[in-house]
PDB file of C-alpha atoms in Angstrom:
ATOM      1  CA  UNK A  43     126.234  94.279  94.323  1.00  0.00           C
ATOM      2  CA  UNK A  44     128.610  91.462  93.767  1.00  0.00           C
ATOM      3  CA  UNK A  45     128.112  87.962  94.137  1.00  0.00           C
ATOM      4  CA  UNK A  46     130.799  86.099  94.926  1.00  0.00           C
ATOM      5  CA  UNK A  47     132.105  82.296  94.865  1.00  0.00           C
ATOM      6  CA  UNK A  48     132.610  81.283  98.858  1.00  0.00           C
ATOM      7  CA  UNK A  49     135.443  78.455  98.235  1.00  0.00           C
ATOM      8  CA  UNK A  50     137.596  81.016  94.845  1.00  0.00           C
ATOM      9  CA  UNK A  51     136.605  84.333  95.482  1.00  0.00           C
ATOM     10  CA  UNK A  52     135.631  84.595  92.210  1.00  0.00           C
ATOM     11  CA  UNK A  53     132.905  86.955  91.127  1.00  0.00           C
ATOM     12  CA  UNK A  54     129.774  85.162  90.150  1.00  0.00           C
ATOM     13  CA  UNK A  55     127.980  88.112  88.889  1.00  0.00           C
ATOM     14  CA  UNK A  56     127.246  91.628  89.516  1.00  0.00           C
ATOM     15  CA  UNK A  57     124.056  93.265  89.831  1.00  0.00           C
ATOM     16  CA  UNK A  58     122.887  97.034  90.000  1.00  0.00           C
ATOM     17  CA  UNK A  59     120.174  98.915  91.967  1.00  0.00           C
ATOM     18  CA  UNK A  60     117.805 101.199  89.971  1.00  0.00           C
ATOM     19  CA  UNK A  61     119.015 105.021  89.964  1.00  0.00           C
ATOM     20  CA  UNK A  62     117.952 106.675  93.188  1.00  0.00           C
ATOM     21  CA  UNK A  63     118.194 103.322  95.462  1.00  0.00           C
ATOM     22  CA  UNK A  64     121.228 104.732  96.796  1.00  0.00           C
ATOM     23  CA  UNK A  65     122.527 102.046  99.211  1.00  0.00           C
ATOM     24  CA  UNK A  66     121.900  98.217  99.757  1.00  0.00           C
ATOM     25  CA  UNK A  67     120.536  97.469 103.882  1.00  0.00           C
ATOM     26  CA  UNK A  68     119.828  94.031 102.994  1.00  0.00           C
ATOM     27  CA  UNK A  69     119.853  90.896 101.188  1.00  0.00           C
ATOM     28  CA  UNK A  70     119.567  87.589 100.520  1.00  0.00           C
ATOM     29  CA  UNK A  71     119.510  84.418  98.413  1.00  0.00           C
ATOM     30  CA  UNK A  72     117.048  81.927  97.793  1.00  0.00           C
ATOM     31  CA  UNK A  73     116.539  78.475  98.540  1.00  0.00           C
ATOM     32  CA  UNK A  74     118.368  77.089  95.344  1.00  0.00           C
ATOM     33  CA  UNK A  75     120.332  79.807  94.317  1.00  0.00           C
ATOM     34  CA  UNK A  76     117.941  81.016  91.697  1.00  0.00           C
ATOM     35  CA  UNK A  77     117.785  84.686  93.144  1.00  0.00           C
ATOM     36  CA  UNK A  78     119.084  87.668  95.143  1.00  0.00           C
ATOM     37  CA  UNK A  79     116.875  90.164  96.560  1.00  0.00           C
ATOM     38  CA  UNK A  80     118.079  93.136  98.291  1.00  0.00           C
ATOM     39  CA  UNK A  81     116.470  96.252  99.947  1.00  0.00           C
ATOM     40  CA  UNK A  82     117.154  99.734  99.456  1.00  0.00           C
ATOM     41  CA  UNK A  83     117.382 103.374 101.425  1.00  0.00           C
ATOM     42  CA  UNK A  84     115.802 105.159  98.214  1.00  0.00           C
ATOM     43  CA  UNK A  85     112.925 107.440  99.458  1.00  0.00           C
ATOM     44  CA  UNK A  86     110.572 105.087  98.733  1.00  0.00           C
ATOM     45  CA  UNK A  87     111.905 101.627 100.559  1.00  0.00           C
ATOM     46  CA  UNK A  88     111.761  98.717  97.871  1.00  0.00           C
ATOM     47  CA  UNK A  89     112.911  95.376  97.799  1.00  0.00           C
ATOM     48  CA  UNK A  90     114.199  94.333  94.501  1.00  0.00           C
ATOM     49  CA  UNK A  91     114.492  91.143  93.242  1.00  0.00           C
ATOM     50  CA  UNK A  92     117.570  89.454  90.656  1.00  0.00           C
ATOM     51  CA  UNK A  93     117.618  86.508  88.505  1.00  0.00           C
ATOM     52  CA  UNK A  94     121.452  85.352  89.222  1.00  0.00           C
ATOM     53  CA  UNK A  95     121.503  84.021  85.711  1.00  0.00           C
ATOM     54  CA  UNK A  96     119.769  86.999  84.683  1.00  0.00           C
ATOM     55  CA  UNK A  97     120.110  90.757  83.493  1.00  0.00           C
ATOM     56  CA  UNK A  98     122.472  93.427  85.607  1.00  0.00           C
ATOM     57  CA  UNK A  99     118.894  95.165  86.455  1.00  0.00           C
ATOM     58  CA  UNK A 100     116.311  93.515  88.805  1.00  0.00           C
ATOM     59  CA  UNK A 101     113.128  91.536  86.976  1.00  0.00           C
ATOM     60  CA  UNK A 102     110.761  92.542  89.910  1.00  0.00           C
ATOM     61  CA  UNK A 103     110.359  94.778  92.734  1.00  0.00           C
ATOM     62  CA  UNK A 104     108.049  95.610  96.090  1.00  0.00           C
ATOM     63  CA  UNK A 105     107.804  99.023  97.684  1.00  0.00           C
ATOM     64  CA  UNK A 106     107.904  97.981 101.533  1.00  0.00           C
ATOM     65  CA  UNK A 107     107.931 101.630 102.710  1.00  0.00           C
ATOM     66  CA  UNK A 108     109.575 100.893 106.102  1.00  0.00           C
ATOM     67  CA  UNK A 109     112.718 100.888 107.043  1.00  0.00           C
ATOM     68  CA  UNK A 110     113.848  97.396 106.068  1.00  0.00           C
ATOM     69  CA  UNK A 111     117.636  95.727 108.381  1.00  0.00           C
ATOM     70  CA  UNK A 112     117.150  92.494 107.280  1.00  0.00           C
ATOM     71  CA  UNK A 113     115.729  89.907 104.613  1.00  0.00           C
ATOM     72  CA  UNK A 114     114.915  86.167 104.532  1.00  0.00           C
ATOM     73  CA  UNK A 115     114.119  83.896 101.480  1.00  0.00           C
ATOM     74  CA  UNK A 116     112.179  80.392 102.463  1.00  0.00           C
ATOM     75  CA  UNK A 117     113.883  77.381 102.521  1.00  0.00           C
ATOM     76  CA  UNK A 118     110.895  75.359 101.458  1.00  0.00           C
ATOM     77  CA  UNK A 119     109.358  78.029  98.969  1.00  0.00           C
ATOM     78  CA  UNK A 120     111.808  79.205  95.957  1.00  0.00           C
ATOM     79  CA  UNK A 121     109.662  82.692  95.588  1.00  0.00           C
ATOM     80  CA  UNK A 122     108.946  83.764  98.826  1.00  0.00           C
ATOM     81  CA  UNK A 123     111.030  85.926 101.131  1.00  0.00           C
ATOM     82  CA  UNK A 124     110.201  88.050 104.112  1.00  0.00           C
ATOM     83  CA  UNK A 125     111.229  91.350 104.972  1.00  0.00           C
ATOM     84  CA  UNK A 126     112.116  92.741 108.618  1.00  0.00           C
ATOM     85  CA  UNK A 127     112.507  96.082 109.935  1.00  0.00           C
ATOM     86  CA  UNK A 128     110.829  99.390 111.718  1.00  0.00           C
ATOM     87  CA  UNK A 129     107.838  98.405 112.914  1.00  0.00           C
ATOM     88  CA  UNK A 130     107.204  95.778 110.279  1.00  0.00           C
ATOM     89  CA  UNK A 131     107.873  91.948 109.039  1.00  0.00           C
ATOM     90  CA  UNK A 132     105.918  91.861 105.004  1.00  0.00           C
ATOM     91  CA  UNK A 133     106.039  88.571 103.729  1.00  0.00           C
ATOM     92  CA  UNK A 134     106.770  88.860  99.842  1.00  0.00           C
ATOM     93  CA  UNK A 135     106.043  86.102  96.842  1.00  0.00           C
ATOM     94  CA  UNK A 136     107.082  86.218  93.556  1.00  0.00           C
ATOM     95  CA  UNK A 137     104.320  85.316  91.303  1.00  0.00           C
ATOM     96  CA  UNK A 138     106.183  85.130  88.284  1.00  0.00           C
ATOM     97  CA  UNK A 139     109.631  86.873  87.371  1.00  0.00           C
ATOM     98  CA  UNK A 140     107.775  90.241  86.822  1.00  0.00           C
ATOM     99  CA  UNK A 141     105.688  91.149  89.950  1.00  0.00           C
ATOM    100  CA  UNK A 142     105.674  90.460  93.821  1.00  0.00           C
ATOM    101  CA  UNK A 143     102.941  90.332  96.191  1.00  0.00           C
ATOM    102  CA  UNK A 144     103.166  91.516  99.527  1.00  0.00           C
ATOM    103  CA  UNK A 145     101.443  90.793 103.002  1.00  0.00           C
ATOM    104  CA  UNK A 146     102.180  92.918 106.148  1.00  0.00           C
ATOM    105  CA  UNK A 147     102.475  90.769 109.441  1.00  0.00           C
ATOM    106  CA  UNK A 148      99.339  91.654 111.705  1.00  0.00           C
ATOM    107  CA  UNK A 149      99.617  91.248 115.563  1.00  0.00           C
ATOM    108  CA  UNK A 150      96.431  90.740 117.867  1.00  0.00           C
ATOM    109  CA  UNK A 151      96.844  94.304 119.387  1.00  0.00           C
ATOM    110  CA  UNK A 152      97.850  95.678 115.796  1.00  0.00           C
ATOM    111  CA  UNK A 153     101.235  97.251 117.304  1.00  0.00           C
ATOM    112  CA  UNK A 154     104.252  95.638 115.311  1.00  0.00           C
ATOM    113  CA  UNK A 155     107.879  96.053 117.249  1.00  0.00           C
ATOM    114  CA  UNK A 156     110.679  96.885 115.225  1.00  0.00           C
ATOM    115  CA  UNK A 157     112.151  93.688 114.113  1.00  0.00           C
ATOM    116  CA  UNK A 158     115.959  93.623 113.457  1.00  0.00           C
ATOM    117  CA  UNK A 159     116.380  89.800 112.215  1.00  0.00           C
ATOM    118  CA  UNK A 160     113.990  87.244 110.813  1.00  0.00           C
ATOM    119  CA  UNK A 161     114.592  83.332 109.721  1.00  0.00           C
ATOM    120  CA  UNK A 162     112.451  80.918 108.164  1.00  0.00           C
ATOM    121  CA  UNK A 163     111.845  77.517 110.022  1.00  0.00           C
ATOM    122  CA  UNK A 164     113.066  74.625 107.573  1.00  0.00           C
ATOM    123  CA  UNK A 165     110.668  71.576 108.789  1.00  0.00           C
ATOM    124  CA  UNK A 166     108.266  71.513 105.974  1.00  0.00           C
ATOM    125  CA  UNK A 167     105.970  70.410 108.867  1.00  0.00           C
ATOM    126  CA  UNK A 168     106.394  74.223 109.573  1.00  0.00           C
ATOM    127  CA  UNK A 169     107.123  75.953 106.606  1.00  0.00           C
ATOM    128  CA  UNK A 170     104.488  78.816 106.766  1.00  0.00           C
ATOM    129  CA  UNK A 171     106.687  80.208 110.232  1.00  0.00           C
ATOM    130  CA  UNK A 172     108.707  82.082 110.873  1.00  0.00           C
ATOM    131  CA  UNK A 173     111.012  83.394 113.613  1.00  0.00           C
ATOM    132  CA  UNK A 174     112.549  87.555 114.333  1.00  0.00           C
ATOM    133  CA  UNK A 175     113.941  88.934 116.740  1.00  0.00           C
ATOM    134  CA  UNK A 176     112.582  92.047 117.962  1.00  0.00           C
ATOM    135  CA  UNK A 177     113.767  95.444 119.383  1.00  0.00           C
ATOM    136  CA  UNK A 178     112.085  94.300 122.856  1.00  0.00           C
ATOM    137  CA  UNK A 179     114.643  91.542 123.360  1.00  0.00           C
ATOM    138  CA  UNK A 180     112.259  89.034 122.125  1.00  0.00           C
ATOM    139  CA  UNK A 181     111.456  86.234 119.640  1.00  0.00           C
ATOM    140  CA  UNK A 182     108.899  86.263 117.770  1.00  0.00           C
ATOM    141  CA  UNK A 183     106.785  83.026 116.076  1.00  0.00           C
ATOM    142  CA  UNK A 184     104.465  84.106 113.018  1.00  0.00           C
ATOM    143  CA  UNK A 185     102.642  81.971 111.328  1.00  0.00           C
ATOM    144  CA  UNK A 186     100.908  83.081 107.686  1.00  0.00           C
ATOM    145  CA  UNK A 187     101.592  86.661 108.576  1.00  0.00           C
ATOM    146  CA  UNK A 188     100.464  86.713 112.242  1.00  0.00           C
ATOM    147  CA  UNK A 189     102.055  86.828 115.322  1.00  0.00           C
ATOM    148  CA  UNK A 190     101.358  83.673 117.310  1.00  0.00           C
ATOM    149  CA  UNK A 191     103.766  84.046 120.645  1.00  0.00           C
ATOM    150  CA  UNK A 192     106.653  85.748 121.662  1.00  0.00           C
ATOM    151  CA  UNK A 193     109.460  84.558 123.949  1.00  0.00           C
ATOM    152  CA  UNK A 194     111.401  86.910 125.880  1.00  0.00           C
ATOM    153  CA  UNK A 195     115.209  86.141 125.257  1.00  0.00           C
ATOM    154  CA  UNK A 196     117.380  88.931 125.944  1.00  0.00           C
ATOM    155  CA  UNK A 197     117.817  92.549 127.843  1.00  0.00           C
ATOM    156  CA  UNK A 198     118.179  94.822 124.810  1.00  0.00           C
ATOM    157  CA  UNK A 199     117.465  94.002 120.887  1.00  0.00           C
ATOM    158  CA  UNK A 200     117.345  90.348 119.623  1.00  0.00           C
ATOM    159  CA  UNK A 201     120.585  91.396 117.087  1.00  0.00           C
ATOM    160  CA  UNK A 202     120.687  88.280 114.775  1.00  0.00           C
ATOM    161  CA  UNK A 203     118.452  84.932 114.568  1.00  0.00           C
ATOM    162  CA  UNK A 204     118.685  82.253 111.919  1.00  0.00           C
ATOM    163  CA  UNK A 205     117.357  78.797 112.087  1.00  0.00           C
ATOM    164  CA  UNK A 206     119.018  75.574 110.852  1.00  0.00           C
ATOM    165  CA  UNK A 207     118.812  71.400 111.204  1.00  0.00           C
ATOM    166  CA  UNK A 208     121.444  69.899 113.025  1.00  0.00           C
ATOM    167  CA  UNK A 209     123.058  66.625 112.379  1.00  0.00           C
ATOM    168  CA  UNK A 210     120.494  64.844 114.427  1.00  0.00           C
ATOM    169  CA  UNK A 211     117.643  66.014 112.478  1.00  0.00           C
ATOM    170  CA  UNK A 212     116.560  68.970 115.061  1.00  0.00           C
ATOM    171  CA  UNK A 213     115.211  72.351 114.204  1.00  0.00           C
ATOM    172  CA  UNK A 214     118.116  74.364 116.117  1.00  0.00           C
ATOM    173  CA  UNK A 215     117.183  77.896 116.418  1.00  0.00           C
ATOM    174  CA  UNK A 216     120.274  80.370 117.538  1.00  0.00           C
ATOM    175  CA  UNK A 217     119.421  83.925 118.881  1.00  0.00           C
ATOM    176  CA  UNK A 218     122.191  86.984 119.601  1.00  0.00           C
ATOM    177  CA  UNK A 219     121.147  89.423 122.167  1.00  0.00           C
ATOM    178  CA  UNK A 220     122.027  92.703 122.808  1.00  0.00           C
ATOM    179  CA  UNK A 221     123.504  91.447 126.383  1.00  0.00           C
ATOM    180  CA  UNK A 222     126.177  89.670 124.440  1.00  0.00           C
ATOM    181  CA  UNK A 223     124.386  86.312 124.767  1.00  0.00           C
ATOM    182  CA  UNK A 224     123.899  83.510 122.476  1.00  0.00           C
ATOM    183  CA  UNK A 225     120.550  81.495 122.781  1.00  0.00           C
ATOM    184  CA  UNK A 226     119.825  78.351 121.401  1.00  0.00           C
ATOM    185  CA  UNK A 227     116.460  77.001 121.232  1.00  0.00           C
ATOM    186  CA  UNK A 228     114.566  73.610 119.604  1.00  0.00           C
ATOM    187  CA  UNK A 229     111.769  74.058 117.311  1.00  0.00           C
ATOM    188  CA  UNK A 230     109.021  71.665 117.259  1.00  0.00           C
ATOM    189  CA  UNK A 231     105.822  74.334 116.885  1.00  0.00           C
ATOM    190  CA  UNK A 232     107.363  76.216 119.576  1.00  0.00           C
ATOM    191  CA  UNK A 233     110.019  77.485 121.343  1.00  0.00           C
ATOM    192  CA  UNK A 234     112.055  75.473 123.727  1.00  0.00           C
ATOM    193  CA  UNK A 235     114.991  77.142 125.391  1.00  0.00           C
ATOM    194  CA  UNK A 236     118.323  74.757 125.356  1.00  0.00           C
ATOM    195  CA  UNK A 237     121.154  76.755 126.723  1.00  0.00           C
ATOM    196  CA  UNK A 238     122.838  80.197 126.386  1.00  0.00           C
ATOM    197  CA  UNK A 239     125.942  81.575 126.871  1.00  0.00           C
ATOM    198  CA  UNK A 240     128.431  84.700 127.167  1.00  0.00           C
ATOM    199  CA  UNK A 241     130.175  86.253 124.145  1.00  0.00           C
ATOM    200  CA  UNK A 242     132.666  88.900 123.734  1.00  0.00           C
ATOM    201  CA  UNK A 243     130.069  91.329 122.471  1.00  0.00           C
ATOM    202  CA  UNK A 244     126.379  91.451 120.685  1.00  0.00           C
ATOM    203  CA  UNK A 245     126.404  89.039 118.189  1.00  0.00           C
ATOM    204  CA  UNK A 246     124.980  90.432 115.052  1.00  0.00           C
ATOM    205  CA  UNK A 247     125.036  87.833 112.971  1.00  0.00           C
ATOM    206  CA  UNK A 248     124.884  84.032 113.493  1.00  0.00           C
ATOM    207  CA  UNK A 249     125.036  80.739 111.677  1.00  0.00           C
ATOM    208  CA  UNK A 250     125.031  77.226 112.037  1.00  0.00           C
ATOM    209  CA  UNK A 251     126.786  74.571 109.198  1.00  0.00           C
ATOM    210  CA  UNK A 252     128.176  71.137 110.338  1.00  0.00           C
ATOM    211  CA  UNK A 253     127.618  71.583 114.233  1.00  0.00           C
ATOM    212  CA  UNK A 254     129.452  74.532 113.841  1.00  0.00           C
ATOM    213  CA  UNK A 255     127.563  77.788 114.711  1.00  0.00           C
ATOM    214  CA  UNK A 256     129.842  80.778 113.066  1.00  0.00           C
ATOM    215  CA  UNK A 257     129.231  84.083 115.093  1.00  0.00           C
ATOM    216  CA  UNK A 258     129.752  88.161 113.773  1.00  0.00           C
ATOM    217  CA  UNK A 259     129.900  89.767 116.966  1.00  0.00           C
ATOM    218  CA  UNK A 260     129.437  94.477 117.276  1.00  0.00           C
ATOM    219  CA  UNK A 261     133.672  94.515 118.277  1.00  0.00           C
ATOM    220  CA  UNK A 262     134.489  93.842 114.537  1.00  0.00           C
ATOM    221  CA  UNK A 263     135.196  89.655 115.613  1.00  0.00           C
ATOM    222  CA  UNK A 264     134.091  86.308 113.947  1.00  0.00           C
ATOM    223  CA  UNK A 265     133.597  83.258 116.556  1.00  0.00           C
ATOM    224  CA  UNK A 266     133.030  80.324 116.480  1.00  0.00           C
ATOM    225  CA  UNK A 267     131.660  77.380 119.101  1.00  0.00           C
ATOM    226  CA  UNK A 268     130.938  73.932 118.520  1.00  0.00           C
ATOM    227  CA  UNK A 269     127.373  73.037 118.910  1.00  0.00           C
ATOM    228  CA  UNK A 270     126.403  70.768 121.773  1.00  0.00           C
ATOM    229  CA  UNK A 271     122.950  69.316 123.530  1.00  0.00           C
ATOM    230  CA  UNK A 272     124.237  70.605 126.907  1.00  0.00           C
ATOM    231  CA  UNK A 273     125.580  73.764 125.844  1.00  0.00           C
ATOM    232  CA  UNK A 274     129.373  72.476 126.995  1.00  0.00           C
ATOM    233  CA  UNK A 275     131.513  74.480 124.270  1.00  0.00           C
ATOM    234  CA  UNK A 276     132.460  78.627 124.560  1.00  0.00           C
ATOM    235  CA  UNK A 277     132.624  80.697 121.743  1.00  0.00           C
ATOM    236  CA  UNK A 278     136.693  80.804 120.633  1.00  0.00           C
ATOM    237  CA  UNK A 279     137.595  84.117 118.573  1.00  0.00           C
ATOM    238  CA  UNK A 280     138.811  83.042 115.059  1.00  0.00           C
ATOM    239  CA  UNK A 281     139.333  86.815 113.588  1.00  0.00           C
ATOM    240  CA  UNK A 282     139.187  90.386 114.996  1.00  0.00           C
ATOM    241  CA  UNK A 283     139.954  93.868 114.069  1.00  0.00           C
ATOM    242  CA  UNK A 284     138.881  97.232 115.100  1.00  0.00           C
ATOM    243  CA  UNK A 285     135.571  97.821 114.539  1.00  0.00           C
ATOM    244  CA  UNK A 286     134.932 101.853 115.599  1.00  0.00           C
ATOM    245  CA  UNK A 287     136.552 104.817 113.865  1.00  0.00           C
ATOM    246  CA  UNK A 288     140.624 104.874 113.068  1.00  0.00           C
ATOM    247  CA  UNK A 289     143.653 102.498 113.750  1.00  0.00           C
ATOM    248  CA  UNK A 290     145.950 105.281 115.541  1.00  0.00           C
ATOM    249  CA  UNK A 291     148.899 102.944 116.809  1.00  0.00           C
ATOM    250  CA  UNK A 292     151.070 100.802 115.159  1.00  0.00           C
ATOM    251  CA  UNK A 293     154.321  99.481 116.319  1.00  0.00           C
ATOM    252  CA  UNK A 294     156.145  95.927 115.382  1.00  0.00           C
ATOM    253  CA  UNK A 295     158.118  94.413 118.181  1.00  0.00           C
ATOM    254  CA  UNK A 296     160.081  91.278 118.820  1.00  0.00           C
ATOM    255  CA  UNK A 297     159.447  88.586 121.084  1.00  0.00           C
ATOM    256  CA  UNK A 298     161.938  86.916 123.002  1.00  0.00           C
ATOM    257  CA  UNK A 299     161.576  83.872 121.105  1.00  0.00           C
ATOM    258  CA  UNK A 300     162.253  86.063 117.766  1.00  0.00           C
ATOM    259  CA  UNK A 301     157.967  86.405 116.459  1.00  0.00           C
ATOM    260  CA  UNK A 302     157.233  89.598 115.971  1.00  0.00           C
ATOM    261  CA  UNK A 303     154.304  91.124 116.706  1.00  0.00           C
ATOM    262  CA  UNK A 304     152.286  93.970 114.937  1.00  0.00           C
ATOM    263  CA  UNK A 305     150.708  96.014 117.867  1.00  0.00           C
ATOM    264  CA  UNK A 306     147.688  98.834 117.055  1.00  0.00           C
ATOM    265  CA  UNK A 307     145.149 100.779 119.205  1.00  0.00           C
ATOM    266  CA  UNK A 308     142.075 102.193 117.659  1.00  0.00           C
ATOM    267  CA  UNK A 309     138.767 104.518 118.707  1.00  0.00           C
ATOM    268  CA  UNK A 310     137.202 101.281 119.758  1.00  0.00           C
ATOM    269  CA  UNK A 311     139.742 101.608 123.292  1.00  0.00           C
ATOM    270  CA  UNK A 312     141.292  98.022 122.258  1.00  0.00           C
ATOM    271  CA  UNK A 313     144.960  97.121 121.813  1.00  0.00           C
ATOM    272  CA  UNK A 314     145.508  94.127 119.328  1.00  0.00           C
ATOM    273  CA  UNK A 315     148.732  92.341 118.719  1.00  0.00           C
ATOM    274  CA  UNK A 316     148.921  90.414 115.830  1.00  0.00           C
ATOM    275  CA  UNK A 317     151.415  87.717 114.386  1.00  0.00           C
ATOM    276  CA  UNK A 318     151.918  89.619 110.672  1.00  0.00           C
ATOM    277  CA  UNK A 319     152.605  85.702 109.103  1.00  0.00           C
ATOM    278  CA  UNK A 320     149.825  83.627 110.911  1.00  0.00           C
ATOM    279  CA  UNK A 321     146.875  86.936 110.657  1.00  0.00           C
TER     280      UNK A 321
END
């Protein structure tokens, strides 16, 4: 794993797996950039956890067990982090930099659904809940490990989730569904739908920095969309590329204006023509 500086490009540091982790399905950093954590497909599923300052090898690690898609430190909590995944969310503390506790979410009926995204609320008001998004197309509140509602959102999987304050001090929550929407919600204790609207495809991952909300979306693109109270502003693709199997086609061709233009086809049944000195 490589850690890298956002603004150079420059590699902070590099860390390494144990033998036998063999690949990396998740990770994170924490609150004040202390630590990585990332989760394994090793036989045995384990989250392991990385000084950034610290050794190539990890200092501490949790056996989860189940498949794990996606990991979450706390914003308000330097050593805690919560897993999410098949039929599971495990809420994980470090207690020092040796060992790691870990608490399985309960629900009332004792059936967990797969979760496939998770985010921490930031209000220190609310700092023991968080949110996921499920595999039933909805979102999920825990609080200290238990489920405490759930809010249908979307036809399909709840993709992505990640929860952020806006400029005017709200708890904005944003939500990609498998129906290629984008949800956003407030957070006071609960749940309270804003607006949604239509993307290209299933946004898979999502974030929010300087009333900007940044979008990955499942046809290989990156959006982006100002945020607004009334939901005014459409997603406007910033990058894309093929995102399913080979590039077959490519051709360069002139315009009448003299651009050229790079034209390729792929497996994902798209044509793309790109300027070569703007892409």
């Amino acid at each position: 794993m490589y850690l890298w500086d956002a603004t150079t490009a420059a590699v902070i540091c590099q860390k390494t797996l144990p033998k036998g982790a063999r690949l990396v399905t998740a990770i994170g950093i924490s609150a004040t950039d202390k630590y990585i954590c990332a989760s394994d497909a090793a036989e045995k599923i384990t989250a392991h956890i990385f000084k950034i300052d610290g050794p190539s090898s990890p200092i501490a690690s949790i056996t989860i067990n189940m498949k794990i898609v996606h990991l979450a430190w706390s914003p308000n909590d330097e050593c805690a982090f919560a897993t999410a995944g098949k039929d599971h969310l495990a809420i994980c503390n470090l207690t020092d930099e040796t060992s790691v506790t870990k608490t399985m979410g309960k629900a009332k009926d004792g059936k967990i659904e797969s979760q496939c995204s998770a985010a921490w609320v930031n209000d220190p008001a609310h700092k023991d809940s968080i949110l996921t998004g499920a595999s039933d197309g909805k979102v999920y509140h825990w609080k200290n490990g238990s489920v405490v509602k759930a809010y249908d959102n979307s036809k399909g999987a709840v993709g992505s989730i990640c929860s952020r304050k806006s400029e005017d001090g709200k708890e904005i929550v944003c939500v990609g569904g498998k129906d290629k929407t984008l949800t956003i919600y407030h957070f006071d204790g609960a749940l309270k739908k804003m607006w949604s609207v239509e993307c290209d495809a299933e946004p898979r991952s999502v974030d929010y920095f300087n009333g900007q909300i940044l979008l990955g979306l499942k046809n290989g693109s990156i959006s982006e969309l100002k945020y607004t109270a009334d939901g005014s502003a459409k997603p406007k693709t910033v990058m894309t590329s093929h995102c399913d199997g080979e590039t077959w086609g490519l051709d360069l061709c002139m315009l009448e204006g003299g651009e050229m233009r790079m034209i390729t086809s792929g497996d994902d049944n798209r044509v793309l023509a790109y300027n070569p000195k703007t892409m």
